[in-house]
Short mmCIF file of C-alpha atoms in Angstrom, two decimals:
data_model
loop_
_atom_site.label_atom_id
_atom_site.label_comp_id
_atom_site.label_asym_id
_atom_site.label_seq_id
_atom_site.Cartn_x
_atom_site.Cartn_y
_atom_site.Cartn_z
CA UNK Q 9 36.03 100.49 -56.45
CA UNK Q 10 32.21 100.55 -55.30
CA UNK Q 11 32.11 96.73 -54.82
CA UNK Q 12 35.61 97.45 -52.74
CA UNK Q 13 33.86 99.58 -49.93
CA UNK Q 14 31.33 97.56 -50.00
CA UNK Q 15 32.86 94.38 -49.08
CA UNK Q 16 34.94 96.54 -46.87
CA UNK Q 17 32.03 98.07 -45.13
CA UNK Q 18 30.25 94.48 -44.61
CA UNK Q 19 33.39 93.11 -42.86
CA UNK Q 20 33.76 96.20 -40.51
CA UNK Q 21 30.51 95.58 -39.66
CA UNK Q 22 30.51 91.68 -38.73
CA UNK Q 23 34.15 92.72 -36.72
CA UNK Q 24 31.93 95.16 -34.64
CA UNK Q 25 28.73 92.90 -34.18
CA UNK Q 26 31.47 90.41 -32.68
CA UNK Q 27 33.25 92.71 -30.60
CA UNK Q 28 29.38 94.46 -29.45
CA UNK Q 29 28.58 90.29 -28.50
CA UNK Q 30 31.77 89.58 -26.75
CA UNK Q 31 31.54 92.70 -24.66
CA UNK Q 32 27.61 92.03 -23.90
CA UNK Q 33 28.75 88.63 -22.36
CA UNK Q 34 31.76 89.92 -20.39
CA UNK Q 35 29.38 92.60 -19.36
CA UNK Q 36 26.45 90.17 -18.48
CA UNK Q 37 26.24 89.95 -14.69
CA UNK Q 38 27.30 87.02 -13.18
CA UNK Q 39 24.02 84.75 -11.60
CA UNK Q 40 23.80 81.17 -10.36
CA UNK Q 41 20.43 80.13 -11.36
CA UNK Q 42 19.70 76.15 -9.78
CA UNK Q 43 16.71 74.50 -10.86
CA UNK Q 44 15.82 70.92 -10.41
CA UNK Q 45 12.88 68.52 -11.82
CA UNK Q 46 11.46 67.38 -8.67
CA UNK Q 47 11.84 68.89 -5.20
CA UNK Q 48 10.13 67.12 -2.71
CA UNK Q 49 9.32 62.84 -2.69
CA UNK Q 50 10.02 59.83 -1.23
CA UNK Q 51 13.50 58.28 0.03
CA UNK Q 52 15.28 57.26 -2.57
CA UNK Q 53 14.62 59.97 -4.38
CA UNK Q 54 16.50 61.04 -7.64
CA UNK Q 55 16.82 64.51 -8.70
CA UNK Q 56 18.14 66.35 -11.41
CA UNK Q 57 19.55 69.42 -10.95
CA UNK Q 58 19.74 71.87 -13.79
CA UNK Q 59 21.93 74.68 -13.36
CA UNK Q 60 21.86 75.87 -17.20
CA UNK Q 61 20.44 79.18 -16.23
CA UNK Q 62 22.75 80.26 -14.90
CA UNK Q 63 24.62 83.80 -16.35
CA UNK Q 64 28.13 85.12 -16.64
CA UNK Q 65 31.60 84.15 -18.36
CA UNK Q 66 31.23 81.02 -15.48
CA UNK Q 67 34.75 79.19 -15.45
CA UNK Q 68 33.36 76.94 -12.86
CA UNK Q 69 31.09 76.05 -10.11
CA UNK Q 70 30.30 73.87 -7.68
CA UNK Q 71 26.89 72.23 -6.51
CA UNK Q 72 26.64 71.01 -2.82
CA UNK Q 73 23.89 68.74 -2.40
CA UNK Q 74 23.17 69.33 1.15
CA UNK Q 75 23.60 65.87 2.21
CA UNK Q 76 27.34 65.93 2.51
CA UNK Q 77 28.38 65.22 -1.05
CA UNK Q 78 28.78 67.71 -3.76
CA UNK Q 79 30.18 68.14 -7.40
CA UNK Q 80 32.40 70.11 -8.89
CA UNK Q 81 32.25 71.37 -12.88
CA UNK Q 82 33.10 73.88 -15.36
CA UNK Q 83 30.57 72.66 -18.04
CA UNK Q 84 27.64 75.10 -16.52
CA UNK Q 85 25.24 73.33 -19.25
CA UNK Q 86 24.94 69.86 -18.58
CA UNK Q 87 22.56 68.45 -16.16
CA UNK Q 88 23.72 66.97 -12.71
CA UNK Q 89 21.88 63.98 -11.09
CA UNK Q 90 21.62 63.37 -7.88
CA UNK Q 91 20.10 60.33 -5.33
CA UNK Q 92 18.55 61.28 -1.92
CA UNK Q 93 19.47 58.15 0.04
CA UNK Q 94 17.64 59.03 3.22
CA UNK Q 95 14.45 61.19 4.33
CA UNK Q 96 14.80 64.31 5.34
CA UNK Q 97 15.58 68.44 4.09
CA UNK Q 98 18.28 69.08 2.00
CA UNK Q 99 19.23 72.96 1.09
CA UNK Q 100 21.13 72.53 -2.57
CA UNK Q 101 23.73 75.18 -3.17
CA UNK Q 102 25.04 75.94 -6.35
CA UNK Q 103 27.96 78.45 -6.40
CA UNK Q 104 29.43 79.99 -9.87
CA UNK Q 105 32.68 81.81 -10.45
CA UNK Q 106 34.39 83.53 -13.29
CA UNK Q 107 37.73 84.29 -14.08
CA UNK Q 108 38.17 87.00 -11.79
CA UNK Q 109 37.28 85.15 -8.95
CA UNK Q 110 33.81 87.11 -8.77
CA UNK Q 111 31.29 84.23 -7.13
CA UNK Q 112 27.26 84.05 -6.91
CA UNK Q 113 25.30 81.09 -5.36
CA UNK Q 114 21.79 80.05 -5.80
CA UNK Q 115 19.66 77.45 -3.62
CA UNK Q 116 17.25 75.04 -3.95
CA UNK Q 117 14.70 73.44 -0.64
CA UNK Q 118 15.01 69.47 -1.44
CA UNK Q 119 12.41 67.58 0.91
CA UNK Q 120 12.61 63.79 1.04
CA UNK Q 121 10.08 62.20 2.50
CA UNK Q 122 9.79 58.45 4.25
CA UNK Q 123 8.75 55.97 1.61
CA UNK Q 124 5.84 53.97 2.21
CA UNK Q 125 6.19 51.03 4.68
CA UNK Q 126 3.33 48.09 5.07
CA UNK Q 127 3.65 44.05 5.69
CA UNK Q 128 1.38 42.43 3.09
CA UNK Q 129 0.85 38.38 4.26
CA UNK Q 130 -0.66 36.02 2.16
CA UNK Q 131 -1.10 32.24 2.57
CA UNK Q 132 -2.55 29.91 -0.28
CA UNK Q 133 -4.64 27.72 2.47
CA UNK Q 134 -6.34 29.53 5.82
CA UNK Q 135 -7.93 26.49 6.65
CA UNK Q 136 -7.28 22.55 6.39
CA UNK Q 137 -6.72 18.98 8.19
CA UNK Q 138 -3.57 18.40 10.41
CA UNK Q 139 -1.02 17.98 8.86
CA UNK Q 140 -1.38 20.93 7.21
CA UNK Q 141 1.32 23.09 5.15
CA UNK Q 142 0.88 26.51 4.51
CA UNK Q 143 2.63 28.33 1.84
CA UNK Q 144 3.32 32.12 3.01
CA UNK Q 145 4.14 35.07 0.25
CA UNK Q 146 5.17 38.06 1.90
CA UNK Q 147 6.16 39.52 -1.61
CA UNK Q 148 3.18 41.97 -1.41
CA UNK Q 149 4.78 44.32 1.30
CA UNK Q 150 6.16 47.79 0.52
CA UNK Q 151 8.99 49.92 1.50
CA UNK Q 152 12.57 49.92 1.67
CA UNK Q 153 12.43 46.33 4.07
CA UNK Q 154 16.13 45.34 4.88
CA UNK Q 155 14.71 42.35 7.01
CA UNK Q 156 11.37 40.50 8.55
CA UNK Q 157 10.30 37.82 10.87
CA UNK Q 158 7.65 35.25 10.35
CA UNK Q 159 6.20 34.09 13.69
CA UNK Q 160 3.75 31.15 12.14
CA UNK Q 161 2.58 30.88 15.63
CA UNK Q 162 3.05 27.30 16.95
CA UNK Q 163 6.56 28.27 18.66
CA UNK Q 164 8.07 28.79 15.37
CA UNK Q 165 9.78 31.90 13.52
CA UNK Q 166 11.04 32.63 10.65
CA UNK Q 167 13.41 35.05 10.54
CA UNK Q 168 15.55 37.23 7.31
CA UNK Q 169 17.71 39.77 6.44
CA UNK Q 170 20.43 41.76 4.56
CA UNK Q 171 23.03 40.26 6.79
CA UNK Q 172 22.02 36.73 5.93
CA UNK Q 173 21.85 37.58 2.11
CA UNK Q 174 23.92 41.04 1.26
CA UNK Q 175 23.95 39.81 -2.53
CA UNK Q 176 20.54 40.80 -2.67
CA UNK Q 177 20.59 44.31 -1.67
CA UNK Q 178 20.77 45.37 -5.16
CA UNK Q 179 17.23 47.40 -5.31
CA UNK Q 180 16.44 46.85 -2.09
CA UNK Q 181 14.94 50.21 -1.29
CA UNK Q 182 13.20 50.75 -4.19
CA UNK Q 183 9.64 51.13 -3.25
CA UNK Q 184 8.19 50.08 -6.61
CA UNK Q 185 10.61 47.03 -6.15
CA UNK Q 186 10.45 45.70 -2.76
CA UNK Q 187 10.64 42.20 -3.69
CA UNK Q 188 14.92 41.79 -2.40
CA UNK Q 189 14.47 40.43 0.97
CA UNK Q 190 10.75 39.21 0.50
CA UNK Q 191 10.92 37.30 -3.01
CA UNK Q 192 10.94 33.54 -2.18
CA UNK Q 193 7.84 31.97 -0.66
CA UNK Q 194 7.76 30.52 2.54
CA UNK Q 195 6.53 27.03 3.24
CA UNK Q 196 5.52 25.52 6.58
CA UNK Q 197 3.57 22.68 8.26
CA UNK Q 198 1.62 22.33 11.66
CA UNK Q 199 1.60 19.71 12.79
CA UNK Q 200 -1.29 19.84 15.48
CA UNK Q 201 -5.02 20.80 15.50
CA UNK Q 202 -5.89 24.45 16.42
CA UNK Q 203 -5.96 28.32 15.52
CA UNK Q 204 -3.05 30.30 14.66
CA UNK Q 205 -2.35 33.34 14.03
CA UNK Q 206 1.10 34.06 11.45
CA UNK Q 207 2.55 37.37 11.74
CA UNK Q 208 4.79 39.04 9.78
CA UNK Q 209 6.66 41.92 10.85
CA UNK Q 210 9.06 43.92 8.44
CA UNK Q 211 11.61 46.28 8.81
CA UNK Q 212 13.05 49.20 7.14
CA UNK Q 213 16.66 50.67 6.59
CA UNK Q 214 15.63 53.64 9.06
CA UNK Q 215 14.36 51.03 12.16
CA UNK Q 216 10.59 51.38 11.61
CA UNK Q 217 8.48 48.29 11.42
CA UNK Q 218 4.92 47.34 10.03
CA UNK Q 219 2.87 44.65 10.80
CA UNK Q 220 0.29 42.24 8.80
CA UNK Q 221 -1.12 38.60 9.97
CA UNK Q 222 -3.26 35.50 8.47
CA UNK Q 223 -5.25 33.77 10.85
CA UNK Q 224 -4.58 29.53 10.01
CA UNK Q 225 -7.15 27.15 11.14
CA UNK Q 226 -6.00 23.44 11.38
CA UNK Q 227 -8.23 21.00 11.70
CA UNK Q 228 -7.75 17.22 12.96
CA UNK Q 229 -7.26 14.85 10.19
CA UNK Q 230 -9.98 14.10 8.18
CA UNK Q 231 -7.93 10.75 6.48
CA UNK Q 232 -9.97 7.57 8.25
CA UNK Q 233 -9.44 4.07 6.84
CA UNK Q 234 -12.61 2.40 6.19
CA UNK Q 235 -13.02 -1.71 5.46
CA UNK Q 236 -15.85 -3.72 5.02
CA UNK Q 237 -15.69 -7.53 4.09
CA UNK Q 238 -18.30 -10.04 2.60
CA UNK Q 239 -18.92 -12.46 4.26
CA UNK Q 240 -17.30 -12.05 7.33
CA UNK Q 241 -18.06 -15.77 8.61
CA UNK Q 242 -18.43 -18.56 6.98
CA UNK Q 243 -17.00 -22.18 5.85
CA UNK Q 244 -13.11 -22.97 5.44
CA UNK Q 245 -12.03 -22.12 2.51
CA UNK Q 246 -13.30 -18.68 3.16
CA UNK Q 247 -13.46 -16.30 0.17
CA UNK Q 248 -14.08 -12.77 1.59
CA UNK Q 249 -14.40 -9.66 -0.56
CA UNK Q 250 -13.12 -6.34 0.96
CA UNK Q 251 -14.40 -3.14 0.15
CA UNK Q 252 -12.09 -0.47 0.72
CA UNK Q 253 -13.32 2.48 -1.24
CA UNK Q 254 -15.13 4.54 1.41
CA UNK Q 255 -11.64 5.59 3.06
CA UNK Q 256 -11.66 9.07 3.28
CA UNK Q 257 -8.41 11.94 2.90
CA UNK Q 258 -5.91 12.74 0.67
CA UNK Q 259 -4.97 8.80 0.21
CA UNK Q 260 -1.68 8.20 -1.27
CA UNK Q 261 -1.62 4.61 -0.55
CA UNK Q 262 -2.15 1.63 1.30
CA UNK Q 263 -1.70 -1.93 2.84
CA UNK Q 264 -4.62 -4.10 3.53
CA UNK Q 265 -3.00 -6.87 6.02
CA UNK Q 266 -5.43 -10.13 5.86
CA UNK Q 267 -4.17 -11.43 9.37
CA UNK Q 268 -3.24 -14.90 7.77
CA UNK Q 269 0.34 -14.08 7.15
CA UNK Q 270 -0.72 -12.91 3.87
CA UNK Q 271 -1.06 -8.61 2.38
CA UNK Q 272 -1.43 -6.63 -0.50
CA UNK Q 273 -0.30 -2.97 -0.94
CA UNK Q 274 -1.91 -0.04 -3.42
CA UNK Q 275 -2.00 3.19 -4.43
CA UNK Q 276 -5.30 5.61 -4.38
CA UNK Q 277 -6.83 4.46 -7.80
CA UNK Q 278 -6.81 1.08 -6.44
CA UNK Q 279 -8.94 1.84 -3.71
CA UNK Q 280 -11.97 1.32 -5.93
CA UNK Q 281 -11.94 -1.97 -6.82
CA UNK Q 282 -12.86 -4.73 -4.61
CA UNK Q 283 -10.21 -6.98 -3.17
CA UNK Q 284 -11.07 -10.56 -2.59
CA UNK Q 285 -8.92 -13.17 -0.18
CA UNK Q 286 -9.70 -16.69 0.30
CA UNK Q 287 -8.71 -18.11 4.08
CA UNK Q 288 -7.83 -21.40 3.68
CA UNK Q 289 -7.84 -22.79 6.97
CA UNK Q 290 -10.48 -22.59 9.54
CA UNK Q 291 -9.59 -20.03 12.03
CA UNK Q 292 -10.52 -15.93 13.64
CA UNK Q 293 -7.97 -13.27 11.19
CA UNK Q 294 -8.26 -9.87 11.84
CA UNK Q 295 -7.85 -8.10 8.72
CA UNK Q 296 -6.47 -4.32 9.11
CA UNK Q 297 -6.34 -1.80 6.27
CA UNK Q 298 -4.32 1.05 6.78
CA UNK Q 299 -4.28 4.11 4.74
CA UNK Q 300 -1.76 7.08 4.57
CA UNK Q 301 -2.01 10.51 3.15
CA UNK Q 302 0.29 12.82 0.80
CA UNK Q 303 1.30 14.40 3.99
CA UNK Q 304 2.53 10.73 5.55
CA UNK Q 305 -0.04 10.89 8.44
CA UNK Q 306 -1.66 7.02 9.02
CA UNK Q 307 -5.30 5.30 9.75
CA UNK Q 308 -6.54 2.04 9.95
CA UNK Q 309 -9.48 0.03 10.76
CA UNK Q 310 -9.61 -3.50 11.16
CA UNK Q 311 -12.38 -5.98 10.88
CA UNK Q 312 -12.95 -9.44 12.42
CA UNK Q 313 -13.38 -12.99 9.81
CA UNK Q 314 -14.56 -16.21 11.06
CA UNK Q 315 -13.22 -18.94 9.24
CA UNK Q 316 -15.12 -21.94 10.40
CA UNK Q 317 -14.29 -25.42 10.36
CA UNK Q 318 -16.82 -27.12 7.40
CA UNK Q 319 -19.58 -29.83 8.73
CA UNK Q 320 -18.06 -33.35 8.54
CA UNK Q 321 -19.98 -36.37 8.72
CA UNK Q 322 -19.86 -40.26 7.96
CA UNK Q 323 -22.55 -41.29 6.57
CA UNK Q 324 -23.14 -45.42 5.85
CA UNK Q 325 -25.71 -47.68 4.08
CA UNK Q 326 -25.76 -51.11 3.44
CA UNK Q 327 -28.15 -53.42 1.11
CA UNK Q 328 -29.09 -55.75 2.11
CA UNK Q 329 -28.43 -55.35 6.21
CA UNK Q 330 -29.53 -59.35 6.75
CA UNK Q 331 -29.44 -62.40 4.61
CA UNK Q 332 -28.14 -66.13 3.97
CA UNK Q 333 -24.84 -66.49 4.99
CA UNK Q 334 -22.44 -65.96 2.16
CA UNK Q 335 -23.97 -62.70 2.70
CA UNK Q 336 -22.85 -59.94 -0.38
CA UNK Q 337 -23.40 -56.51 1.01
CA UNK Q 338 -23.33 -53.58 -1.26
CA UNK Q 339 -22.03 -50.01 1.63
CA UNK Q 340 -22.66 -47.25 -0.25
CA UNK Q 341 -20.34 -44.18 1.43
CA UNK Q 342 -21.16 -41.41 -0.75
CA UNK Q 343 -23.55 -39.62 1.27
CA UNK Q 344 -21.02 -38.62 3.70
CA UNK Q 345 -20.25 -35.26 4.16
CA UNK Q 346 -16.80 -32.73 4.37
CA UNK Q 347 -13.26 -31.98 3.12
CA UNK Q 348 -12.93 -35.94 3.41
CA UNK Q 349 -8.90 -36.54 3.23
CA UNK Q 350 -9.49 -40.57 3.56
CA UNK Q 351 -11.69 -43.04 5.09
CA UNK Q 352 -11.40 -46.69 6.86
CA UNK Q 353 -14.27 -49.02 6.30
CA UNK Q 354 -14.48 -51.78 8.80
CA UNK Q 355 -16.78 -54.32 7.97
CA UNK Q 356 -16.55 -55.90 11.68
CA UNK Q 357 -15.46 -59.07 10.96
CA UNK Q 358 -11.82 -58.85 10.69
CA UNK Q 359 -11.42 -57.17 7.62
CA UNK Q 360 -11.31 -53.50 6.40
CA UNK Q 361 -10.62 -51.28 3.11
CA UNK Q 362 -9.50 -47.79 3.29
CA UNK Q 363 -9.25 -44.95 0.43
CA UNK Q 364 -9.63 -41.37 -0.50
CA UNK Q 365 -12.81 -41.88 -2.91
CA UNK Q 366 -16.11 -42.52 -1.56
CA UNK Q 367 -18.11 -42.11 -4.59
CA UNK Q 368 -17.88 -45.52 -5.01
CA UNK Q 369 -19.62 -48.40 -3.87
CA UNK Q 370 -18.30 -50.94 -2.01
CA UNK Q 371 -18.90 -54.67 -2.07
CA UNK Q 372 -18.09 -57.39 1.26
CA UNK Q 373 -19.39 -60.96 1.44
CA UNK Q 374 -19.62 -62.38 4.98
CA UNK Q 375 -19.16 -65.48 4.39
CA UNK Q 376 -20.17 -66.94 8.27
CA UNK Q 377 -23.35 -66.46 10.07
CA UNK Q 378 -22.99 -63.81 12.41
CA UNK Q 379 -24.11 -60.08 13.43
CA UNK Q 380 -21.63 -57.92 12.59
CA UNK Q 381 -21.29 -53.74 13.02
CA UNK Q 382 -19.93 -52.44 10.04
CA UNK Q 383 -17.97 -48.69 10.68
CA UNK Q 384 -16.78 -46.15 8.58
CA UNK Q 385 -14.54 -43.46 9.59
CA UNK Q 386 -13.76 -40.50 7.64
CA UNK Q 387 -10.99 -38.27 8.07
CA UNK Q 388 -10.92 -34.62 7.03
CA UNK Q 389 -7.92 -31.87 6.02
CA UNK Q 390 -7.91 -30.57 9.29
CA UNK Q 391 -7.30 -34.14 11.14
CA UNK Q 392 -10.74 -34.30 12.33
CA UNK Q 393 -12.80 -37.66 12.46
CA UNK Q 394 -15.91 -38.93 12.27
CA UNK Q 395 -17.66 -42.40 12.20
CA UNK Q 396 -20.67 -44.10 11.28
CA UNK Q 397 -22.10 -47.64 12.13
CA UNK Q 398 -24.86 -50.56 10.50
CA UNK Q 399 -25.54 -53.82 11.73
CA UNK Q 400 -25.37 -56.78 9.26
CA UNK Q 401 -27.00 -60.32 10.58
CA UNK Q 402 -25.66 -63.66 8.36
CA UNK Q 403 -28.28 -66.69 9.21
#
């Protein structure tokens, strides 16, 4: 029986504790309470509105943002996010009802402020030789940039947007990402001597701008073709060795043109080694090396070679030059000088021999008494003739 009421008496207890807990929360007055993690930062800026706080048997309740959008709940314990799209001051409302249509509101101040803008321009060469191409990175500049123009100027500008690219929008105002419309380098070349001054101007979603330029110096080409030869006159066949290793610039390649009909072509590693050309015929070639750079820009330099005709000369002997008719004379032609082709050896009394070898002797008997002119002529490669005379007296 005691353990009866006792049991009895716990229960009747627990039924009023609920009923005591249930009456305390219809009782509790009914309060919007809004709080939110940040208040105040820069466009876009993300806030999360906590409206937890708030007391009351709440049924529902709706949070107006300020901004023209709101949301509408009944779970008054969850967390609401929310994105500030544009700068400016936002009052957030929260309003809370219960079941008997009893409402209370709370507010919240919300300032959003203008994100950061600047133009950041960067080139990886200020200063260089004509042709000269700059590579621009304006992936340094800040803010929310829906479009820029690149006046390189020379005339020229670059110009981009959203509208010509709206794929990329996609984090395009993100501060801490401002990379959309700016991501992809920007490569240009001027193409004549001088100072320039690039400037980039960018522009945010809200119409301001910022500015940021490079000053580019371009220079006139440095890339000269340089040729010496050795010898530059001398006897046909002419062999002539050309240095062309003192050329100057970025040298890609080039053609060294030795004016006889006759050229050779290289690349830069073959501008060290010495290239040698043999003329064959007498004659004035003007040999011309031109170079050309990695940009395609072109030199050359060209140099003058003599190729003279070689000395030619008969030269004639005799032994004995008088004597007893029969007469044997021994002509000795060898002395003679020259790119000898032939020769004609007259011995001046009616007779003749002709060949192409005059290291050999040559032996003629005059057989009646007379004085005779013996004559050699000697003919070279180039058509040229010469001739040579000695008297011979038979008694």
């Amino acid at each position: 029986m005691r353990l009866y009421r006792l049991k009895y008496g716990m229960f009747a207890v627990g039924i009023i504790v609920l009923f005591l807990f249930g009456l305390s929360a219809c009782l509790m007055p009914l309060r919007a309470v809004i709080t939110a993690d940040v208040t105040q930062g820069s466009a876009p800026l993300r806030v999360v509105f906590d409206p937890s706080k708030s007391t009351g048997n709440i049924t529902g309740f709706l949070l107006d943002f300020g901004d023209g959008t709101t949301h509408l709940g009944e779970d008054i314990s969850l967390p609401i996010s929310h994105v500030y799209e544009n700068p400016g001051s936002y009052t957030a409302t929260l309003t809370v009802w219960n079941a008997n249509g009893r409402e209370s509101a709370d507010s919240l101040d919300i300032t959003v402020e203008y994100p950061e803008l600047s133009a950041n321009l960067q080139a990886d060469v200020t200063r260089g030789f004509v042709p000269l191409r700059v590579t621009f990175d304006p992936s340094q500049s800040k803010g929310a940039i829906t479009s820029f123009s690149l006046d390189f100027g020379d005339g020229n500008v670059y110009t981009h947007g959203i509208a010509a690219n709206p794929s990329r929008t996609e984090g395009l105002y993100c501060a801490e990402n401002p990379h959309g419309v700016l991501g992809d380098p920007i490569t240009h070349v001027y193409e004549e001597p001088g100072t320039y001054q690039a400037v980039l101007t960018v522009h945010d979603r809200w119409g301001r701008s910022a500015r940021d330029s490079v000053e580019i110096t371009v220079e006139p080409s440095n890339l000269r073709a340089i040729l010496s030869a050795s010898p530059q006159t001398g006897y046909a066949p002419l062999e002539v060795t050309f240095d062309l290793s003192k050329s100057l610039g970025e040298i890609e390649g080039f053609v060294l043109d030795f004016g006889d009909g006759k050229s050779v072509e290289g690349l830069l590693h073959d501008l060290a080694d010495p290239i040698r050309h043999t003329y064959r015929d007498p004659g004035t070639y003007t040999a011309t090396l031109t170079v050309r750079d990695v940009h395609g820009a072109e030199d050359s330099h060209s140099l003058v070679i003599n190729a003279l005709y070689p000395p030619l000369a008969a030269v004639l002997s005799a032994q004995p030059t008088s004597g007893a008719a029969p007469l044997e004379v021994t002509f000795d032609i060898s002395k003679s000088e020259g790119p000898i082709l032939y020769f004609i050896l007259d011995f001046g009394d009616g007779d003749m021999v002709n060949g192409i070898d005059i290291t050999y002797a040559i032996i003629h008997t005059y057989s009646q008494p007379g004085t005779y002119t013996a004559t050699l002529t000697v003919v070279d490669i180039y058509g040229r003739s010469d001739a040579a005379t000695v008297e011979i007296r038979a008694q």
